[in-house]
Amino acid sequence: QVQLQESGPGLVKPSGTLSLTCAVSGASFSSNTFWSWVRQAPERGLEWVGEISDSGSTKYNPSLRSRVTISLDKSKSQFFLNIRSVTAADTAMYYCARHLSCAQGDWGPGTFVTVSS
Amino acid sequence: QSALTQPASVSGSLGQSITISCIGTSSDIGSYHCVSWYQQHPGKAPKLLIYDFVHRPSGIPDRFSGSRSGNTAFLTISGLQPDDEADYYCNSFKTTNSYVFGTGTKVIVL
């Protein structure tokens, strides 16, 4: 059974870079699968951040595209999220997920990131 | 990008059926089969209920069903149970080559 686990700093300073890792176990990175990042600000709804395919092609939320990079390391069964020039508006719970068809099928438990000085 | 529109809350009694709507446009729900529904309990990660409009992942009971009419998707929960009280979100692929979630609906079990 696939398991995903997010990790990274829980506190990032304004104007800094938010960097998160999603560690994947029980699933292959060579099965034509897509991997997403989704976030949820406190008391708010879900927001899709972006996705990466096993081949490394990416799609991003148009409202975040200029600041976001998603990458992967197949050898480590990990994929990554970087958001540059963060502000308080980037404070949120961040989830990584594996796709089932074009849906986010399996989710990690999430990691909360606060942007504050 | 604008979120898909869902009702803020829907309520129903134990054992009843409820339907949650998700209003989109011809640029998302109306153009793609990539519509999914998620359930989220407080403090928990979302859980996939429906994908590709109508399909249920393994382990999801058939009390949950999805459908579409034009630019609107629907999630129906039959035989409402106490554990169905949660937030529900729809999601669709868009012509901007991205995904968008709905505004979310709180289901209240009376």
PDB file of C-alpha atoms in Angstrom:
ATOM      1  CA  GLN A   1       0.000   0.000   0.000  1.00  0.00           C
ATOM      2  CA  VAL A   2       1.358   3.394  -0.976  1.00  0.00           C
ATOM      3  CA  GLN A   3       2.303   5.822   1.771  1.00  0.00           C
ATOM      4  CA  LEU A   4       3.278   9.463   1.404  1.00  0.00           C
ATOM      5  CA  GLN A   5       4.927  11.620   4.057  1.00  0.00           C
ATOM      6  CA  GLU A   6       5.565  15.345   3.851  1.00  0.00           C
ATOM      7  CA  SER A   7       8.497  16.938   5.656  1.00  0.00           C
ATOM      8  CA  GLY A   8      10.220  20.293   5.883  1.00  0.00           C
ATOM      9  CA  PRO A   9      10.624  23.387   8.058  1.00  0.00           C
ATOM     10  CA  GLY A  10       7.503  24.395   9.921  1.00  0.00           C
ATOM     11  CA  LEU A  11       8.518  28.053   9.944  1.00  0.00           C
ATOM     12  CA  VAL A  12       9.746  30.166   7.032  1.00  0.00           C
ATOM     13  CA  LYS A  13      10.582  33.858   7.073  1.00  0.00           C
ATOM     14  CA  PRO A  14       8.766  36.286   4.758  1.00  0.00           C
ATOM     15  CA  SER A  15      10.513  36.679   1.381  1.00  0.00           C
ATOM     16  CA  GLY A  16      12.261  33.354   1.965  1.00  0.00           C
ATOM     17  CA  THR A  17      11.787  30.023   0.200  1.00  0.00           C
ATOM     18  CA  LEU A  18       9.454  27.288   1.389  1.00  0.00           C
ATOM     19  CA  SER A  19      10.936  23.860   0.660  1.00  0.00           C
ATOM     20  CA  LEU A  20       9.092  20.600   1.285  1.00  0.00           C
ATOM     21  CA  THR A  21       9.801  16.944   0.563  1.00  0.00           C
ATOM     22  CA  CYS A  22       7.310  14.162  -0.044  1.00  0.00           C
ATOM     23  CA  ALA A  23       8.711  10.699   0.641  1.00  0.00           C
ATOM     24  CA  VAL A  24       6.881   7.888  -1.148  1.00  0.00           C
ATOM     25  CA  SER A  25       6.856   4.230  -0.177  1.00  0.00           C
ATOM     26  CA  GLY A  26       4.996   1.310  -1.684  1.00  0.00           C
ATOM     27  CA  ALA A  27       4.748   2.846  -5.165  1.00  0.00           C
ATOM     28  CA  SER A  28       6.964   3.120  -8.213  1.00  0.00           C
ATOM     29  CA  PHE A  29       8.011   6.321  -9.931  1.00  0.00           C
ATOM     30  CA  SER A  30       8.032   4.584 -13.297  1.00  0.00           C
ATOM     31  CA  SER A  31       4.390   3.703 -13.810  1.00  0.00           C
ATOM     32  CA  ASN A  32       3.131   6.765 -15.712  1.00  0.00           C
ATOM     33  CA  THR A  33       1.878   8.380 -12.525  1.00  0.00           C
ATOM     34  CA  PHE A  34       1.389  11.996 -11.549  1.00  0.00           C
ATOM     35  CA  TRP A  35       2.204  13.519  -8.166  1.00  0.00           C
ATOM     36  CA  SER A  36       0.590  16.664  -6.784  1.00  0.00           C
ATOM     37  CA  TRP A  37       0.963  19.258  -4.061  1.00  0.00           C
ATOM     38  CA  VAL A  38      -2.201  20.704  -2.529  1.00  0.00           C
ATOM     39  CA  ARG A  39      -2.422  23.286   0.255  1.00  0.00           C
ATOM     40  CA  GLN A  40      -5.060  24.524   2.668  1.00  0.00           C
ATOM     41  CA  ALA A  41      -4.804  27.808   4.535  1.00  0.00           C
ATOM     42  CA  PRO A  42      -6.313  27.845   8.051  1.00  0.00           C
ATOM     43  CA  GLU A  43     -10.112  27.692   7.939  1.00  0.00           C
ATOM     44  CA  ARG A  44     -10.005  27.805   4.139  1.00  0.00           C
ATOM     45  CA  GLY A  45     -10.599  25.417   1.263  1.00  0.00           C
ATOM     46  CA  LEU A  46      -8.224  23.278  -0.758  1.00  0.00           C
ATOM     47  CA  GLU A  47      -5.918  24.868  -3.329  1.00  0.00           C
ATOM     48  CA  TRP A  48      -4.078  22.858  -5.983  1.00  0.00           C
ATOM     49  CA  VAL A  49      -0.459  23.999  -6.172  1.00  0.00           C
ATOM     50  CA  GLY A  50       0.964  21.863  -8.963  1.00  0.00           C
ATOM     51  CA  GLU A  51       1.948  18.423 -10.184  1.00  0.00           C
ATOM     52  CA  ILE A  52       4.843  16.489 -11.687  1.00  0.00           C
ATOM     53  CA  SER A  53       4.810  13.346 -13.788  1.00  0.00           C
ATOM     54  CA  ASP A  54       7.162  10.412 -13.537  1.00  0.00           C
ATOM     55  CA  SER A  55       8.959  11.815 -16.588  1.00  0.00           C
ATOM     56  CA  GLY A  56       9.416  15.177 -14.887  1.00  0.00           C
ATOM     57  CA  SER A  57       6.886  17.271 -16.780  1.00  0.00           C
ATOM     58  CA  THR A  58       5.115  19.811 -14.582  1.00  0.00           C
ATOM     59  CA  LYS A  59       1.882  21.779 -14.356  1.00  0.00           C
ATOM     60  CA  TYR A  60       1.344  24.669 -11.959  1.00  0.00           C
ATOM     61  CA  ASN A  61      -1.504  26.753 -10.559  1.00  0.00           C
ATOM     62  CA  PRO A  62      -1.472  29.886 -12.742  1.00  0.00           C
ATOM     63  CA  SER A  63      -1.698  32.097  -9.647  1.00  0.00           C
ATOM     64  CA  LEU A  64       1.506  30.558  -8.222  1.00  0.00           C
ATOM     65  CA  ARG A  65       3.409  29.655 -11.388  1.00  0.00           C
ATOM     66  CA  SER A  66       5.965  32.465 -11.136  1.00  0.00           C
ATOM     67  CA  ARG A  67       7.084  31.347  -7.653  1.00  0.00           C
ATOM     68  CA  VAL A  68       6.716  27.540  -7.656  1.00  0.00           C
ATOM     69  CA  THR A  69       8.986  24.703  -8.722  1.00  0.00           C
ATOM     70  CA  ILE A  70       8.184  21.006  -8.332  1.00  0.00           C
ATOM     71  CA  SER A  71      10.881  18.409  -8.920  1.00  0.00           C
ATOM     72  CA  LEU A  72      11.538  14.743  -8.206  1.00  0.00           C
ATOM     73  CA  ASP A  73      14.312  12.327  -7.338  1.00  0.00           C
ATOM     74  CA  LYS A  74      13.322   8.860  -8.508  1.00  0.00           C
ATOM     75  CA  SER A  75      16.358   7.234  -6.894  1.00  0.00           C
ATOM     76  CA  LYS A  76      15.125   8.404  -3.496  1.00  0.00           C
ATOM     77  CA  SER A  77      11.392   7.975  -4.229  1.00  0.00           C
ATOM     78  CA  GLN A  78      10.843  11.618  -3.331  1.00  0.00           C
ATOM     79  CA  PHE A  79       9.370  14.701  -4.911  1.00  0.00           C
ATOM     80  CA  PHE A  80       9.748  18.274  -3.826  1.00  0.00           C
ATOM     81  CA  LEU A  81       8.017  21.640  -3.608  1.00  0.00           C
ATOM     82  CA  ASN A  82       9.718  25.010  -3.597  1.00  0.00           C
ATOM     83  CA  ILE A  83       7.842  28.295  -3.271  1.00  0.00           C
ATOM     84  CA  ARG A  84       9.910  31.456  -3.500  1.00  0.00           C
ATOM     85  CA  SER A  85       9.253  34.920  -2.081  1.00  0.00           C
ATOM     86  CA  VAL A  86       6.741  33.656   0.456  1.00  0.00           C
ATOM     87  CA  THR A  87       4.345  35.871   2.382  1.00  0.00           C
ATOM     88  CA  ALA A  88       1.879  35.228   5.188  1.00  0.00           C
ATOM     89  CA  ALA A  89      -0.621  34.180   2.521  1.00  0.00           C
ATOM     90  CA  ASP A  90       1.475  31.052   1.961  1.00  0.00           C
ATOM     91  CA  THR A  91       0.853  29.881   5.539  1.00  0.00           C
ATOM     92  CA  ALA A  92      -1.020  26.612   5.147  1.00  0.00           C
ATOM     93  CA  MET A  93      -1.170  22.873   5.590  1.00  0.00           C
ATOM     94  CA  TYR A  94       0.670  21.341   2.644  1.00  0.00           C
ATOM     95  CA  TYR A  95      -0.295  17.905   1.331  1.00  0.00           C
ATOM     96  CA  CYS A  96       1.391  15.712  -1.246  1.00  0.00           C
ATOM     97  CA  ALA A  97      -0.652  13.190  -3.204  1.00  0.00           C
ATOM     98  CA  ARG A  98      -0.393  10.441  -5.819  1.00  0.00           C
ATOM     99  CA  HIS A  99      -2.840  10.534  -8.680  1.00  0.00           C
ATOM    100  CA  LEU A 100      -5.459   7.964  -9.519  1.00  0.00           C
ATOM    101  CA  SER A 101      -6.319   8.791 -13.128  1.00  0.00           C
ATOM    102  CA  CYS A 102      -6.600  12.604 -12.961  1.00  0.00           C
ATOM    103  CA  ALA A 103      -7.563  12.764  -9.299  1.00  0.00           C
ATOM    104  CA  GLN A 104      -5.474  13.019  -6.133  1.00  0.00           C
ATOM    105  CA  GLY A 105      -5.928   9.435  -4.943  1.00  0.00           C
ATOM    106  CA  ASP A 106      -3.530   8.819  -2.071  1.00  0.00           C
ATOM    107  CA  TRP A 107      -2.616  11.620   0.313  1.00  0.00           C
ATOM    108  CA  GLY A 108       0.031  12.235   2.924  1.00  0.00           C
ATOM    109  CA  PRO A 109      -1.040  13.419   6.404  1.00  0.00           C
ATOM    110  CA  GLY A 110       0.144  16.954   5.635  1.00  0.00           C
ATOM    111  CA  THR A 111       2.670  19.329   7.135  1.00  0.00           C
ATOM    112  CA  PHE A 112       1.866  22.823   8.404  1.00  0.00           C
ATOM    113  CA  VAL A 113       4.064  25.699   7.338  1.00  0.00           C
ATOM    114  CA  THR A 114       3.911  29.118   8.962  1.00  0.00           C
ATOM    115  CA  VAL A 115       5.380  32.161   7.240  1.00  0.00           C
ATOM    116  CA  SER A 116       6.419  34.618   9.915  1.00  0.00           C
ATOM    117  CA  SER A 117       9.407  36.611  11.071  1.00  0.00           C
TER     118      SER A 117
ATOM    119  CA  GLN B   1      -8.106  31.228 -10.694  1.00  0.00           C
ATOM    120  CA  SER B   2     -11.771  31.090  -9.647  1.00  0.00           C
ATOM    121  CA  ALA B   3     -12.899  28.163  -7.553  1.00  0.00           C
ATOM    122  CA  LEU B   4     -15.790  25.956  -8.592  1.00  0.00           C
ATOM    123  CA  THR B   5     -19.002  26.930  -6.794  1.00  0.00           C
ATOM    124  CA  GLN B   6     -20.459  24.673  -4.110  1.00  0.00           C
ATOM    125  CA  PRO B   7     -23.169  25.330  -1.518  1.00  0.00           C
ATOM    126  CA  ALA B   8     -21.704  26.304   1.861  1.00  0.00           C
ATOM    127  CA  SER B   9     -23.670  23.625   3.668  1.00  0.00           C
ATOM    128  CA  VAL B  10     -26.107  20.793   3.044  1.00  0.00           C
ATOM    129  CA  SER B  11     -27.972  18.935   5.771  1.00  0.00           C
ATOM    130  CA  GLY B  12     -29.919  15.713   5.941  1.00  0.00           C
ATOM    131  CA  SER B  13     -31.271  13.235   8.448  1.00  0.00           C
ATOM    132  CA  LEU B  14     -29.803   9.834   9.184  1.00  0.00           C
ATOM    133  CA  GLY B  15     -30.639   7.405   6.401  1.00  0.00           C
ATOM    134  CA  GLN B  16     -31.697  10.109   3.948  1.00  0.00           C
ATOM    135  CA  SER B  17     -29.999  11.060   0.674  1.00  0.00           C
ATOM    136  CA  ILE B  18     -28.396  14.397  -0.104  1.00  0.00           C
ATOM    137  CA  THR B  19     -26.854  15.861  -3.240  1.00  0.00           C
ATOM    138  CA  ILE B  20     -24.052  18.403  -3.410  1.00  0.00           C
ATOM    139  CA  SER B  21     -23.662  20.495  -6.547  1.00  0.00           C
ATOM    140  CA  CYS B  22     -20.421  21.791  -8.047  1.00  0.00           C
ATOM    141  CA  ILE B  23     -20.930  24.510 -10.636  1.00  0.00           C
ATOM    142  CA  GLY B  24     -18.194  25.091 -13.164  1.00  0.00           C
ATOM    143  CA  THR B  25     -17.900  26.340 -16.719  1.00  0.00           C
ATOM    144  CA  SER B  26     -17.266  25.089 -20.216  1.00  0.00           C
ATOM    145  CA  SER B  27     -13.557  25.581 -19.439  1.00  0.00           C
ATOM    146  CA  ASP B  28     -13.509  22.904 -16.755  1.00  0.00           C
ATOM    147  CA  ILE B  29     -16.368  20.558 -15.815  1.00  0.00           C
ATOM    148  CA  GLY B  30     -18.036  21.002 -19.183  1.00  0.00           C
ATOM    149  CA  SER B  31     -14.927  20.004 -21.134  1.00  0.00           C
ATOM    150  CA  TYR B  32     -13.170  17.220 -19.245  1.00  0.00           C
ATOM    151  CA  HIS B  33     -13.885  13.882 -17.612  1.00  0.00           C
ATOM    152  CA  CYS B  34     -11.421  14.825 -14.852  1.00  0.00           C
ATOM    153  CA  VAL B  35     -13.869  15.667 -12.072  1.00  0.00           C
ATOM    154  CA  SER B  36     -13.317  14.240  -8.599  1.00  0.00           C
ATOM    155  CA  TRP B  37     -14.829  14.517  -5.125  1.00  0.00           C
ATOM    156  CA  TYR B  38     -13.125  14.462  -1.728  1.00  0.00           C
ATOM    157  CA  GLN B  39     -14.252  14.076   1.870  1.00  0.00           C
ATOM    158  CA  GLN B  40     -12.332  15.817   4.646  1.00  0.00           C
ATOM    159  CA  HIS B  41     -12.913  15.337   8.348  1.00  0.00           C
ATOM    160  CA  PRO B  42     -11.560  18.025  10.736  1.00  0.00           C
ATOM    161  CA  GLY B  43      -7.802  17.816  11.161  1.00  0.00           C
ATOM    162  CA  LYS B  44      -7.470  15.065   8.565  1.00  0.00           C
ATOM    163  CA  ALA B  45      -6.179  14.826   5.019  1.00  0.00           C
ATOM    164  CA  PRO B  46      -8.788  14.752   2.247  1.00  0.00           C
ATOM    165  CA  LYS B  47      -9.973  11.353   1.019  1.00  0.00           C
ATOM    166  CA  LEU B  48     -10.855  10.606  -2.596  1.00  0.00           C
ATOM    167  CA  LEU B  49     -14.467   9.477  -3.019  1.00  0.00           C
ATOM    168  CA  ILE B  50     -15.137   9.798  -6.754  1.00  0.00           C
ATOM    169  CA  TYR B  51     -12.852  10.202  -9.772  1.00  0.00           C
ATOM    170  CA  ASP B  52     -13.518  10.662 -13.497  1.00  0.00           C
ATOM    171  CA  PHE B  53     -17.053  11.863 -12.625  1.00  0.00           C
ATOM    172  CA  VAL B  54     -18.477   8.500 -11.596  1.00  0.00           C
ATOM    173  CA  HIS B  55     -15.806   6.018 -10.525  1.00  0.00           C
ATOM    174  CA  ARG B  56     -15.187   4.998  -6.899  1.00  0.00           C
ATOM    175  CA  PRO B  57     -11.733   3.985  -5.648  1.00  0.00           C
ATOM    176  CA  SER B  58     -11.418   0.645  -3.956  1.00  0.00           C
ATOM    177  CA  GLY B  59     -12.996   0.696  -0.507  1.00  0.00           C
ATOM    178  CA  ILE B  60     -15.434   3.559  -1.111  1.00  0.00           C
ATOM    179  CA  PRO B  61     -19.021   2.345  -0.521  1.00  0.00           C
ATOM    180  CA  ASP B  62     -21.590   2.648  -3.287  1.00  0.00           C
ATOM    181  CA  ARG B  63     -23.555   5.042  -1.076  1.00  0.00           C
ATOM    182  CA  PHE B  64     -21.368   7.686  -2.727  1.00  0.00           C
ATOM    183  CA  SER B  65     -22.106   8.376  -6.377  1.00  0.00           C
ATOM    184  CA  GLY B  66     -21.165  11.044  -8.892  1.00  0.00           C
ATOM    185  CA  SER B  67     -22.870  12.496 -11.954  1.00  0.00           C
ATOM    186  CA  ARG B  68     -22.768  15.484 -14.318  1.00  0.00           C
ATOM    187  CA  SER B  69     -25.173  17.676 -16.184  1.00  0.00           C
ATOM    188  CA  GLY B  70     -23.623  20.242 -18.480  1.00  0.00           C
ATOM    189  CA  ASN B  71     -21.143  22.358 -16.540  1.00  0.00           C
ATOM    190  CA  THR B  72     -22.292  21.066 -13.142  1.00  0.00           C
ATOM    191  CA  ALA B  73     -21.134  17.982 -11.265  1.00  0.00           C
ATOM    192  CA  PHE B  74     -23.035  16.325  -8.453  1.00  0.00           C
ATOM    193  CA  LEU B  75     -22.146  14.120  -5.501  1.00  0.00           C
ATOM    194  CA  THR B  76     -24.972  12.104  -3.987  1.00  0.00           C
ATOM    195  CA  ILE B  77     -24.673  10.458  -0.581  1.00  0.00           C
ATOM    196  CA  SER B  78     -27.337   7.853   0.087  1.00  0.00           C
ATOM    197  CA  GLY B  79     -28.232   6.371   3.459  1.00  0.00           C
ATOM    198  CA  LEU B  80     -26.642   9.237   5.374  1.00  0.00           C
ATOM    199  CA  GLN B  81     -24.554   8.089   8.343  1.00  0.00           C
ATOM    200  CA  PRO B  82     -23.065  10.029  11.290  1.00  0.00           C
ATOM    201  CA  ASP B  83     -19.521   9.677   9.895  1.00  0.00           C
ATOM    202  CA  ASP B  84     -20.611  11.393   6.688  1.00  0.00           C
ATOM    203  CA  GLU B  85     -20.569  14.682   8.585  1.00  0.00           C
ATOM    204  CA  ALA B  86     -17.516  16.346   7.040  1.00  0.00           C
ATOM    205  CA  ASP B  87     -16.417  18.855   4.422  1.00  0.00           C
ATOM    206  CA  TYR B  88     -16.689  17.861   0.762  1.00  0.00           C
ATOM    207  CA  TYR B  89     -14.760  19.310  -2.171  1.00  0.00           C
ATOM    208  CA  CYS B  90     -15.056  18.869  -5.900  1.00  0.00           C
ATOM    209  CA  ASN B  91     -12.121  19.259  -8.283  1.00  0.00           C
ATOM    210  CA  SER B  92     -11.805  19.620 -12.048  1.00  0.00           C
ATOM    211  CA  PHE B  93      -9.128  19.901 -14.693  1.00  0.00           C
ATOM    212  CA  LYS B  94      -9.224  23.195 -16.640  1.00  0.00           C
ATOM    213  CA  THR B  95      -8.302  24.468 -20.069  1.00  0.00           C
ATOM    214  CA  THR B  96      -5.448  26.395 -18.415  1.00  0.00           C
ATOM    215  CA  ASN B  97      -3.750  23.005 -17.978  1.00  0.00           C
ATOM    216  CA  SER B  98      -4.294  23.141 -14.232  1.00  0.00           C
ATOM    217  CA  TYR B  99      -6.741  21.904 -11.610  1.00  0.00           C
ATOM    218  CA  VAL B 100      -9.227  23.862  -9.531  1.00  0.00           C
ATOM    219  CA  PHE B 101     -11.062  22.847  -6.365  1.00  0.00           C
ATOM    220  CA  GLY B 102     -14.558  23.813  -5.351  1.00  0.00           C
ATOM    221  CA  THR B 103     -15.344  26.176  -2.493  1.00  0.00           C
ATOM    222  CA  GLY B 104     -16.272  23.264  -0.218  1.00  0.00           C
ATOM    223  CA  THR B 105     -19.516  22.083   1.363  1.00  0.00           C
ATOM    224  CA  LYS B 106     -20.085  21.221   4.998  1.00  0.00           C
ATOM    225  CA  VAL B 107     -22.447  18.268   5.343  1.00  0.00           C
ATOM    226  CA  ILE B 108     -24.489  18.254   8.532  1.00  0.00           C
ATOM    227  CA  VAL B 109     -26.160  15.042   9.665  1.00  0.00           C
ATOM    228  CA  LEU B 110     -29.276  15.798  11.696  1.00  0.00           C
TER     229      LEU B 110
END
